[in-house]
mmCIF file of N, CA and C and ligand atoms in Angstrom:
data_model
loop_
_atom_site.group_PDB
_atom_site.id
_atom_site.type_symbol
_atom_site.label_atom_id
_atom_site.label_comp_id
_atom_site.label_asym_id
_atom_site.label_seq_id
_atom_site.Cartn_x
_atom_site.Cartn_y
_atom_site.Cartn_z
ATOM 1 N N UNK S 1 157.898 -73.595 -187.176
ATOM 2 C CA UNK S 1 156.617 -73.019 -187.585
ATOM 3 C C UNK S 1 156.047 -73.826 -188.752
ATOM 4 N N UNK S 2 154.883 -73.733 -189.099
ATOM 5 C CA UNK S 2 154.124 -74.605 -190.421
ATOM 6 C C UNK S 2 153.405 -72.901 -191.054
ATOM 7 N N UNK S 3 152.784 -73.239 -191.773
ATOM 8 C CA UNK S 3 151.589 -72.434 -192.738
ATOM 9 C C UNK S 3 150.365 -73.519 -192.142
ATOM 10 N N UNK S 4 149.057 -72.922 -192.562
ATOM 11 C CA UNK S 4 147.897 -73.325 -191.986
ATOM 12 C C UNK S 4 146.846 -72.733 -192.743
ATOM 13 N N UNK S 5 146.123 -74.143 -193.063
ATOM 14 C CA UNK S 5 144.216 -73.353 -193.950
ATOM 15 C C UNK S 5 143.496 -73.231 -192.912
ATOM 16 N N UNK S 6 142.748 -72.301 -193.293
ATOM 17 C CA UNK S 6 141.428 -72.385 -192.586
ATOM 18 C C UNK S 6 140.450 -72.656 -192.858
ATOM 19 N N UNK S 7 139.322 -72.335 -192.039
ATOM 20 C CA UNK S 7 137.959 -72.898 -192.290
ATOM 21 C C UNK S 7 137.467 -71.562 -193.958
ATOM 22 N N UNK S 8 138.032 -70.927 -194.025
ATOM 23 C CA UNK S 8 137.674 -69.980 -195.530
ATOM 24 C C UNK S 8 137.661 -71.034 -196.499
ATOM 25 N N UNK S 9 138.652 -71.726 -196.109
ATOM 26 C CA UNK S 9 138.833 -73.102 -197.526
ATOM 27 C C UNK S 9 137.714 -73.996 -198.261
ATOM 28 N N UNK S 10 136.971 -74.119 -196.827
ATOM 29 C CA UNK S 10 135.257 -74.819 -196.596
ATOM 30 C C UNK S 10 135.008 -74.181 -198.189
ATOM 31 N N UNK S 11 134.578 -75.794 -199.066
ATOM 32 C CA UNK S 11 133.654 -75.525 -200.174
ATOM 33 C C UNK S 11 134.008 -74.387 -201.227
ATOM 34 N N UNK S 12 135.032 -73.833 -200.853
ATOM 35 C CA UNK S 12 136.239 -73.283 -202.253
ATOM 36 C C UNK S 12 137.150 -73.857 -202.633
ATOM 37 N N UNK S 13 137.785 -74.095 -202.024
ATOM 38 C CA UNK S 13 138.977 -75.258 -202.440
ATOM 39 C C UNK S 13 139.521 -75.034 -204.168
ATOM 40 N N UNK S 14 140.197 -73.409 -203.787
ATOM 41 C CA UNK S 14 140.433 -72.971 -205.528
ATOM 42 C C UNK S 14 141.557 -73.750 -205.961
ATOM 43 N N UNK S 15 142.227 -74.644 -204.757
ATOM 44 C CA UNK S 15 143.528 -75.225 -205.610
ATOM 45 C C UNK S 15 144.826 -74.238 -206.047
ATOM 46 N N UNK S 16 144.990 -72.781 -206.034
ATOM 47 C CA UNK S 16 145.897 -72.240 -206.510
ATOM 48 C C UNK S 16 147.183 -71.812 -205.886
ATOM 49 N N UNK S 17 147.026 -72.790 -204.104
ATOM 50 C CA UNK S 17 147.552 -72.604 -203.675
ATOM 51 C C UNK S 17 149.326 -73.849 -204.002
ATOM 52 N N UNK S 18 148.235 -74.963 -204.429
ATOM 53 C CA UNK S 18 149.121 -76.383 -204.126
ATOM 54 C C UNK S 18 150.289 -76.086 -205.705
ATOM 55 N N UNK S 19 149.815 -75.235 -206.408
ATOM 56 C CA UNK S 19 150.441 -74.926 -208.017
ATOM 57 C C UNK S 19 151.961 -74.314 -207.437
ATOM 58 N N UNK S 20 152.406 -73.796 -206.132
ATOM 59 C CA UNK S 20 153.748 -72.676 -205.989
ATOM 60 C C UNK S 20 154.282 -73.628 -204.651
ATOM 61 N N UNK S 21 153.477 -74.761 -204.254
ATOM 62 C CA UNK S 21 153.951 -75.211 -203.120
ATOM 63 C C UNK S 21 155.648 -76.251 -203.658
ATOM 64 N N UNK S 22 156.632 -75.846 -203.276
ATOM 65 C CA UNK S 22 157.584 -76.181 -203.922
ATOM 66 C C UNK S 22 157.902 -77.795 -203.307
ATOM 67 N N UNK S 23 157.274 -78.204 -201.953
ATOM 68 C CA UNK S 23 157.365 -79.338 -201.145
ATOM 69 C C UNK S 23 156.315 -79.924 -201.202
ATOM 70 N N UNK S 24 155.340 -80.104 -202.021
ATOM 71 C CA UNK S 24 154.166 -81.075 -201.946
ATOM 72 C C UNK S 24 153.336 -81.056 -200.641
ATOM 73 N N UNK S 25 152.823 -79.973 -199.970
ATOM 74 C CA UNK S 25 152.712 -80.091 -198.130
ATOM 75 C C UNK S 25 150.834 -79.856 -198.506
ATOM 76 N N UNK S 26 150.425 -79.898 -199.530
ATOM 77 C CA UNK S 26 148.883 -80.076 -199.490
ATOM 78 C C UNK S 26 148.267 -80.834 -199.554
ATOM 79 N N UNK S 27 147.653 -81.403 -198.763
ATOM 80 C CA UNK S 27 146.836 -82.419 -198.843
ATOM 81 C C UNK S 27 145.017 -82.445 -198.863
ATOM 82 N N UNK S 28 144.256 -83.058 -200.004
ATOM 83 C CA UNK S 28 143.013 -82.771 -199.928
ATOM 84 C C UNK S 28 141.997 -83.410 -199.434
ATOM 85 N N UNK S 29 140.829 -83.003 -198.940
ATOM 86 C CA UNK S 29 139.828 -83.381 -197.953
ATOM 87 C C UNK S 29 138.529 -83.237 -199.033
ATOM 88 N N UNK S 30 137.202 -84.001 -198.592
ATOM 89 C CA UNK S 30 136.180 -83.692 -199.641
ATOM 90 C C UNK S 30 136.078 -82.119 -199.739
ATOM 91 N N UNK S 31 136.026 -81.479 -199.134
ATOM 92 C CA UNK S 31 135.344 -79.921 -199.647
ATOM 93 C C UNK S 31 136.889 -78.900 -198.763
ATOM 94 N N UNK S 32 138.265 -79.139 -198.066
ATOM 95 C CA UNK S 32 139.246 -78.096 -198.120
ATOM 96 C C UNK S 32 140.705 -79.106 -198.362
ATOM 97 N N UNK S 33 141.328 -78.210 -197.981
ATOM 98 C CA UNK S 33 142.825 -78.549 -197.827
ATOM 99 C C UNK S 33 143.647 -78.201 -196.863
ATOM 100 N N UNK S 34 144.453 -78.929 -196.143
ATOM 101 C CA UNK S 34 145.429 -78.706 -195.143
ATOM 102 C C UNK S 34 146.918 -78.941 -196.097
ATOM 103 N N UNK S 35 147.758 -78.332 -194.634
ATOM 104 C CA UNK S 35 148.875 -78.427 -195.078
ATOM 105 C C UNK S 35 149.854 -79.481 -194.131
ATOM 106 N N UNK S 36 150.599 -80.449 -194.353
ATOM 107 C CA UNK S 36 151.135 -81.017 -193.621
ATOM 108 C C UNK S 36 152.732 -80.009 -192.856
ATOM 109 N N UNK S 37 151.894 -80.187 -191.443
ATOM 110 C CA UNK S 37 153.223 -79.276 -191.054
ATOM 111 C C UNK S 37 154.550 -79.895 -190.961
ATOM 112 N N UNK S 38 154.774 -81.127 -191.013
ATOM 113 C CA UNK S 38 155.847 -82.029 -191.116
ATOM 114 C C UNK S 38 157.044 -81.392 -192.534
ATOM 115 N N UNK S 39 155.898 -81.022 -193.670
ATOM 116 C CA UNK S 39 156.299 -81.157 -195.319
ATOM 117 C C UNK S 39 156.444 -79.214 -195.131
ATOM 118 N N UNK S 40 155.972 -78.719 -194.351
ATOM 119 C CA UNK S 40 156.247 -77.150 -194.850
ATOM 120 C C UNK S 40 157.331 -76.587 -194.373
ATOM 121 N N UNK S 41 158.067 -75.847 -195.494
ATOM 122 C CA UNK S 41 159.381 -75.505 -195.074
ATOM 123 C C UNK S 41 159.069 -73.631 -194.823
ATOM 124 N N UNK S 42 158.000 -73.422 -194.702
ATOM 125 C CA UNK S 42 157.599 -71.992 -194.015
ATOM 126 C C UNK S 42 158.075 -70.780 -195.310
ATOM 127 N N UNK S 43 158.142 -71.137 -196.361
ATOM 128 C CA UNK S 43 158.686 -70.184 -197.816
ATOM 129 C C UNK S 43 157.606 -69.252 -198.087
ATOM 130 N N UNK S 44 156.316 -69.301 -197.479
ATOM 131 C CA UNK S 44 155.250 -68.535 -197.603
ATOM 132 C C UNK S 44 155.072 -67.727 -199.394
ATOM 133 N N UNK S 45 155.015 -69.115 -200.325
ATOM 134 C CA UNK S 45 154.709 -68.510 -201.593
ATOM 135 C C UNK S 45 153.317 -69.341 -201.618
ATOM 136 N N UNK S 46 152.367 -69.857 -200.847
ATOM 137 C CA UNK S 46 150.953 -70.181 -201.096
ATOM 138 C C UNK S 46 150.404 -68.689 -200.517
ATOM 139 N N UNK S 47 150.567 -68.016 -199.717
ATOM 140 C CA UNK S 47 150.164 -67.278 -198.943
ATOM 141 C C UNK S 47 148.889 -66.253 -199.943
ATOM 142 N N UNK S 48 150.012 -65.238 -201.122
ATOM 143 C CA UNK S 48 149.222 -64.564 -201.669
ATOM 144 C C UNK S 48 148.920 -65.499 -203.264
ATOM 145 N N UNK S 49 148.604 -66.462 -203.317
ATOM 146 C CA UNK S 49 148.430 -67.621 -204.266
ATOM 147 C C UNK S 49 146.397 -67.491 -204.083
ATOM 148 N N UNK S 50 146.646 -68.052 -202.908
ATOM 149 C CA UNK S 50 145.161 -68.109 -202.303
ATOM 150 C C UNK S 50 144.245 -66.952 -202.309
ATOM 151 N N UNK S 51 143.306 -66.817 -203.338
ATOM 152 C CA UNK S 51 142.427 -65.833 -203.777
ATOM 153 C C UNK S 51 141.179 -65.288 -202.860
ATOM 154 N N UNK S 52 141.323 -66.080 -201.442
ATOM 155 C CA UNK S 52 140.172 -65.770 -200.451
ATOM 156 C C UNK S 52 140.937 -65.554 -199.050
ATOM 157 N N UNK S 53 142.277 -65.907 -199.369
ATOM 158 C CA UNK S 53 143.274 -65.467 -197.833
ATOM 159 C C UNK S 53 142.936 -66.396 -196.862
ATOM 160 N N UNK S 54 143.082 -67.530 -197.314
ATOM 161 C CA UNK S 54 142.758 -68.699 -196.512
ATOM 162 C C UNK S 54 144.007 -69.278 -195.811
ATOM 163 N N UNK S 55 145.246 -69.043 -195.907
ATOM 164 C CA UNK S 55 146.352 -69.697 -195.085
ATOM 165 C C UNK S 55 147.104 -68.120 -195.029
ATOM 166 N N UNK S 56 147.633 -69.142 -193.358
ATOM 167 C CA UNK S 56 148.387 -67.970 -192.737
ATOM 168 C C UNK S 56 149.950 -68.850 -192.092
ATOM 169 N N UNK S 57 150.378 -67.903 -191.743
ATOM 170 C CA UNK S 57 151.430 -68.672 -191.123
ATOM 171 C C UNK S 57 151.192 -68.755 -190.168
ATOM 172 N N UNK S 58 151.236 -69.694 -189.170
ATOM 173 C CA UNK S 58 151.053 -70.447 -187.592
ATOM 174 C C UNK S 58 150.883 -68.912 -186.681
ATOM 175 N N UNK S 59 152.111 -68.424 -186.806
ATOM 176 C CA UNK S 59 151.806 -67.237 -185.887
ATOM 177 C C UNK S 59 151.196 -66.066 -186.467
ATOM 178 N N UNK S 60 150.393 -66.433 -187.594
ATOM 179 C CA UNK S 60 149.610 -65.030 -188.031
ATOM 180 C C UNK S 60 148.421 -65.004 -188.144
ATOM 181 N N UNK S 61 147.887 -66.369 -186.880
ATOM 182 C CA UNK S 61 146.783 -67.063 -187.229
ATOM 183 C C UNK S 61 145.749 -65.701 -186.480
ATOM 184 N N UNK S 62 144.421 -65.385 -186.558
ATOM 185 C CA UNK S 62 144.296 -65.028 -185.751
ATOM 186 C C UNK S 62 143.359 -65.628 -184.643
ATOM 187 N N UNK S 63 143.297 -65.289 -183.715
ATOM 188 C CA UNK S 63 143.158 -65.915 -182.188
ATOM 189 C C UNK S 63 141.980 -66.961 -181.964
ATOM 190 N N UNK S 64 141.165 -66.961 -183.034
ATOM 191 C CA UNK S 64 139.909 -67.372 -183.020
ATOM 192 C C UNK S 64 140.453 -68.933 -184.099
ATOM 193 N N UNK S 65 141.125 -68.406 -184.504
ATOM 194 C CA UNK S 65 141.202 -69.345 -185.815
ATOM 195 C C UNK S 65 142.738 -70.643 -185.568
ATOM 196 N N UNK S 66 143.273 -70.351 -184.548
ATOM 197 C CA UNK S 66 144.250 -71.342 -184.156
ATOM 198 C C UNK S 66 143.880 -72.698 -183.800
ATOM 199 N N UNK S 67 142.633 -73.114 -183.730
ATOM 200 C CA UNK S 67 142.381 -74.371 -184.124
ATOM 201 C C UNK S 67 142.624 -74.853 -185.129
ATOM 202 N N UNK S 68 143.059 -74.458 -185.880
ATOM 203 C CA UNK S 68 143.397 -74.797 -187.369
ATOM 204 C C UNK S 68 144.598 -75.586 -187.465
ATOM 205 N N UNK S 69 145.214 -75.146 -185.972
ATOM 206 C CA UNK S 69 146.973 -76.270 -186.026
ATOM 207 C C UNK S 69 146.906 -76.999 -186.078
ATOM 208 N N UNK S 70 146.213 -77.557 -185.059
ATOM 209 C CA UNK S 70 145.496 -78.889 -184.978
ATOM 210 C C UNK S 70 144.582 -79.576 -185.926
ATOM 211 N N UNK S 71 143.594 -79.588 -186.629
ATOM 212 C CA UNK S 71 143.141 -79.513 -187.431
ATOM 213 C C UNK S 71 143.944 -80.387 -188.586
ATOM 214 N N UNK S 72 145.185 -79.508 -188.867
ATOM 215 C CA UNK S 72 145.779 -79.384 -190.635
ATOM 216 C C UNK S 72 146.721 -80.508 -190.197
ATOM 217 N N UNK S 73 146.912 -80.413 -188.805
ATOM 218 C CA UNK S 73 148.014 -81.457 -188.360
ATOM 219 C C UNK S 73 147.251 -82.776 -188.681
ATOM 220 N N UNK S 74 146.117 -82.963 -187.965
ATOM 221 C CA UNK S 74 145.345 -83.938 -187.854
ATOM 222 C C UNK S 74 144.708 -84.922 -189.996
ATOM 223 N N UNK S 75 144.566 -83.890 -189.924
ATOM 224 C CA UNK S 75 144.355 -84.464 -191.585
ATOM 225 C C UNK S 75 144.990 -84.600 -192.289
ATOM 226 N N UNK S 76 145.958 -83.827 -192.210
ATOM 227 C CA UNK S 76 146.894 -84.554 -193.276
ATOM 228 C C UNK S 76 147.922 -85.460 -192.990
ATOM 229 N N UNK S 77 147.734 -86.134 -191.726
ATOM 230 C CA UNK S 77 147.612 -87.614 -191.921
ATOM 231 C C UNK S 77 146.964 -88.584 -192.822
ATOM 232 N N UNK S 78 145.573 -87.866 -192.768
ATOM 233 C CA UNK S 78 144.535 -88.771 -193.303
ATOM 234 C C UNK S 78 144.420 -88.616 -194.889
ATOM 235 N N UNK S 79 144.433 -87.498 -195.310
ATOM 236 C CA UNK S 79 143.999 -86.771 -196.624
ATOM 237 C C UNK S 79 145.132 -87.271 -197.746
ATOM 238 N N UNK S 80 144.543 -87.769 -198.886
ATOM 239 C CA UNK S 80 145.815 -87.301 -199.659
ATOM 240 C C UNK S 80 146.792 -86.281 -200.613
ATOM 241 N N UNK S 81 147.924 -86.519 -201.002
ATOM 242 C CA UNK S 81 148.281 -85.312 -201.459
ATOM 243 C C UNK S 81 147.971 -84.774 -202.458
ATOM 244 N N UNK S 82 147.730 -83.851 -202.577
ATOM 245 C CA UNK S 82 147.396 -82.797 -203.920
ATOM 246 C C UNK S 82 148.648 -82.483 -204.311
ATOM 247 N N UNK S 83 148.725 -82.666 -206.171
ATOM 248 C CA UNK S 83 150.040 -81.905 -206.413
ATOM 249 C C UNK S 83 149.762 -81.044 -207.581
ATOM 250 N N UNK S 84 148.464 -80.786 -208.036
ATOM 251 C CA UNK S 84 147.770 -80.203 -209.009
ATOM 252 C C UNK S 84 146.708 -79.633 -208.888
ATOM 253 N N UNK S 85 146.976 -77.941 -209.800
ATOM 254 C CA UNK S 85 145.395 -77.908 -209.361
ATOM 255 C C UNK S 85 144.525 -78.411 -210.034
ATOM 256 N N UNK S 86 143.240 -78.253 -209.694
ATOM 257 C CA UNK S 86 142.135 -78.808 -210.355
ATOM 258 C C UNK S 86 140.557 -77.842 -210.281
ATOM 259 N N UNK S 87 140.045 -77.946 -210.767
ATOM 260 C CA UNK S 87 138.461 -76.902 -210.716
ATOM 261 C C UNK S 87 137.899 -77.113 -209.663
ATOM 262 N N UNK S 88 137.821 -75.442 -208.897
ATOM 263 C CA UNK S 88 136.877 -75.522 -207.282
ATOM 264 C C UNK S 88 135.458 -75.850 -207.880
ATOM 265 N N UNK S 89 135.136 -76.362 -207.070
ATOM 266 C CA UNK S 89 133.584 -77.091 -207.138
ATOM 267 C C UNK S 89 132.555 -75.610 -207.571
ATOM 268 N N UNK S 90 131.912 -75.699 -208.227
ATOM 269 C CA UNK S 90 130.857 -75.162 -209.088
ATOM 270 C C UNK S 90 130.329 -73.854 -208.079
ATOM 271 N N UNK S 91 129.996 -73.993 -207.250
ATOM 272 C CA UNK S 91 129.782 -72.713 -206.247
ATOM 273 C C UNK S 91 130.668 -72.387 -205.348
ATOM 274 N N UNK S 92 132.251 -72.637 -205.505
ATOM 275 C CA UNK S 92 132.885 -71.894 -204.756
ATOM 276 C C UNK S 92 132.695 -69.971 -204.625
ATOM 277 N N UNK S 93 132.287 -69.598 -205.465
ATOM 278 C CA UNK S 93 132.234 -68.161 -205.582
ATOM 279 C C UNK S 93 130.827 -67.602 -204.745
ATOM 280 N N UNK S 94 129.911 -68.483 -204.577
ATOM 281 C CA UNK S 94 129.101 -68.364 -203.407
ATOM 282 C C UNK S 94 129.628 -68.566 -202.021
ATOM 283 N N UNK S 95 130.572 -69.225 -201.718
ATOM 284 C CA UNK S 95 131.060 -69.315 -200.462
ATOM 285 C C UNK S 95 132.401 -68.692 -200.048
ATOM 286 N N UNK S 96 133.212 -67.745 -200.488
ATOM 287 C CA UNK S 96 133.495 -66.946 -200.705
ATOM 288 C C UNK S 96 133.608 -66.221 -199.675
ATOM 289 N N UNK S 97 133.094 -65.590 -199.825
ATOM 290 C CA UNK S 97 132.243 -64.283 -198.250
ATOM 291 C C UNK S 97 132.244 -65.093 -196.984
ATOM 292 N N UNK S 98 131.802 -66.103 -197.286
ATOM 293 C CA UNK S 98 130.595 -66.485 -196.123
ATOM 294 C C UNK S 98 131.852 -67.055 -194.732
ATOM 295 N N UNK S 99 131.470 -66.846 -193.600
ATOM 296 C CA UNK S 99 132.891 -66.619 -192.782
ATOM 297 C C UNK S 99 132.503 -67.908 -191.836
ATOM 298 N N UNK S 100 133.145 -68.398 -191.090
ATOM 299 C CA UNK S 100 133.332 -69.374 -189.775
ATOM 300 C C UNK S 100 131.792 -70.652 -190.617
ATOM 301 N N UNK S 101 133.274 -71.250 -191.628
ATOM 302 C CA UNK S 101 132.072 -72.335 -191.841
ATOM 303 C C UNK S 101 132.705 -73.716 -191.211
ATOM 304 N N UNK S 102 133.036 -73.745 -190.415
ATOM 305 C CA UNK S 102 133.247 -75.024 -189.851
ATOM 306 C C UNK S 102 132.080 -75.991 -189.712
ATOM 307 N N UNK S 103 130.815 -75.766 -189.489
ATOM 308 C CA UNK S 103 129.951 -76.472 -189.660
ATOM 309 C C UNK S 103 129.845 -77.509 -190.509
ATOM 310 N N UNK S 104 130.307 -76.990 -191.786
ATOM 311 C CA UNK S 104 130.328 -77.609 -192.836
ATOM 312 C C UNK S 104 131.467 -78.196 -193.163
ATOM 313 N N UNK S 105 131.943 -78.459 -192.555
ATOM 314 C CA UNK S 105 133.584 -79.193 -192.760
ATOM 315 C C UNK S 105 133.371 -80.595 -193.129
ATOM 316 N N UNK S 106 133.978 -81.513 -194.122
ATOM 317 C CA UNK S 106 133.479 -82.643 -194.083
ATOM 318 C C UNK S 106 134.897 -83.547 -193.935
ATOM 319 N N UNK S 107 135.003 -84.179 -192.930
ATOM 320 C CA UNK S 107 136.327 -85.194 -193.076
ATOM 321 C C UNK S 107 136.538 -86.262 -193.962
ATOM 322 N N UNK S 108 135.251 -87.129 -194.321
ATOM 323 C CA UNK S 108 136.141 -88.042 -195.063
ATOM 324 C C UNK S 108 135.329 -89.164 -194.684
ATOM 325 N N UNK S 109 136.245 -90.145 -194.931
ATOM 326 C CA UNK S 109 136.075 -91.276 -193.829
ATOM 327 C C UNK S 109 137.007 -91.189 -193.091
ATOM 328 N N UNK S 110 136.438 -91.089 -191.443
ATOM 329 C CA UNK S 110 137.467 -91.276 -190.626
ATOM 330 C C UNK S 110 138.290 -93.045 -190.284
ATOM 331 N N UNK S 111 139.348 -92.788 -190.115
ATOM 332 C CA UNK S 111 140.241 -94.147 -189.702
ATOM 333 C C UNK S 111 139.676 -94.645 -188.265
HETATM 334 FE FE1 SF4 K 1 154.139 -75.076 -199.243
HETATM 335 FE FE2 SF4 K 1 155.594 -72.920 -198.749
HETATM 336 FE FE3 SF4 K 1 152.976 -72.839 -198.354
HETATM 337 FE FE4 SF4 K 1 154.515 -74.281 -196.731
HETATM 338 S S1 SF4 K 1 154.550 -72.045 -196.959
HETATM 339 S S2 SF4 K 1 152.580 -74.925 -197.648
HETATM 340 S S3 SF4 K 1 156.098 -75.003 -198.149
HETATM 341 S S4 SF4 K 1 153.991 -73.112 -200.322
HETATM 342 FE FE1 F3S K 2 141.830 -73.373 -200.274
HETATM 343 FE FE2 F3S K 2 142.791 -71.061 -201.036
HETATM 344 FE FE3 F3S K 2 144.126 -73.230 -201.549
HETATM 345 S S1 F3S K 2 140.666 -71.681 -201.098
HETATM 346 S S2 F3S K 2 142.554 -74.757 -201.813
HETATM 347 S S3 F3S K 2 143.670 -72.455 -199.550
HETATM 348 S S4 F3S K 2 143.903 -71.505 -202.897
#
């Protein structure tokens, strides 16, 4: 099994998750964070860390939101690691609420 962000992460990115991750398994993207499922040893202490309930464990995903395996798998290849937190961007507390923002997802530069 891995842990998994979701699209809640979109443009909050509070960081308070990567502070209890005892294996370094976060990796950051311009506006979220994945988790490398390779690096997660499934200890589920990011879980209640995360102040908007943005990661779940693989099987607690719910049904809509299991694209996300793929996803967290996929980037954090690409992304690098976070091992600190740091200040969510200035209007995270506006985005917050706001639900299924995948739209707004931004990768990066892709490889
Ligand atoms: Fe890290 Fe544990 Fe969360 Fe996996 S479940 S990402 S090992 S804190
Ligand atoms: Fe994202 Fe929550 Fe971590 S908003 S950066 S998963 S604390």
């Amino acid at each position: 099994m891995t842990f998994v962000v979701i699209d809640k992460c979109i443009k909050c990115k509070y960081t308070d998750c990567v502070e209890v991750c005892p294996v370094d398994c976060f990796r950051e993207g311009p506006n979220m964070l994945v988790i490398d499922p390779d690096e997660c040893i499934d200890c589920n202490l990011c879980i209640p860390e995360c102040p908007i309930d943005a990661i779940f464990a693989e099987d607690d995903l719910p049904e809509n939101k299991t694209e996300f395996i793929e996803l967290n798998e996929k980037y954090s290849r690409q992304w690098p690691i976070i091992t600190a937190m740091k200040d969510a961007p200035e209007d995270a507390d506006d985005w917050a609420e706001v639900d299924n923002k995948m739209q707004y997802f931004d990768p990066g530069k892709e490889d």
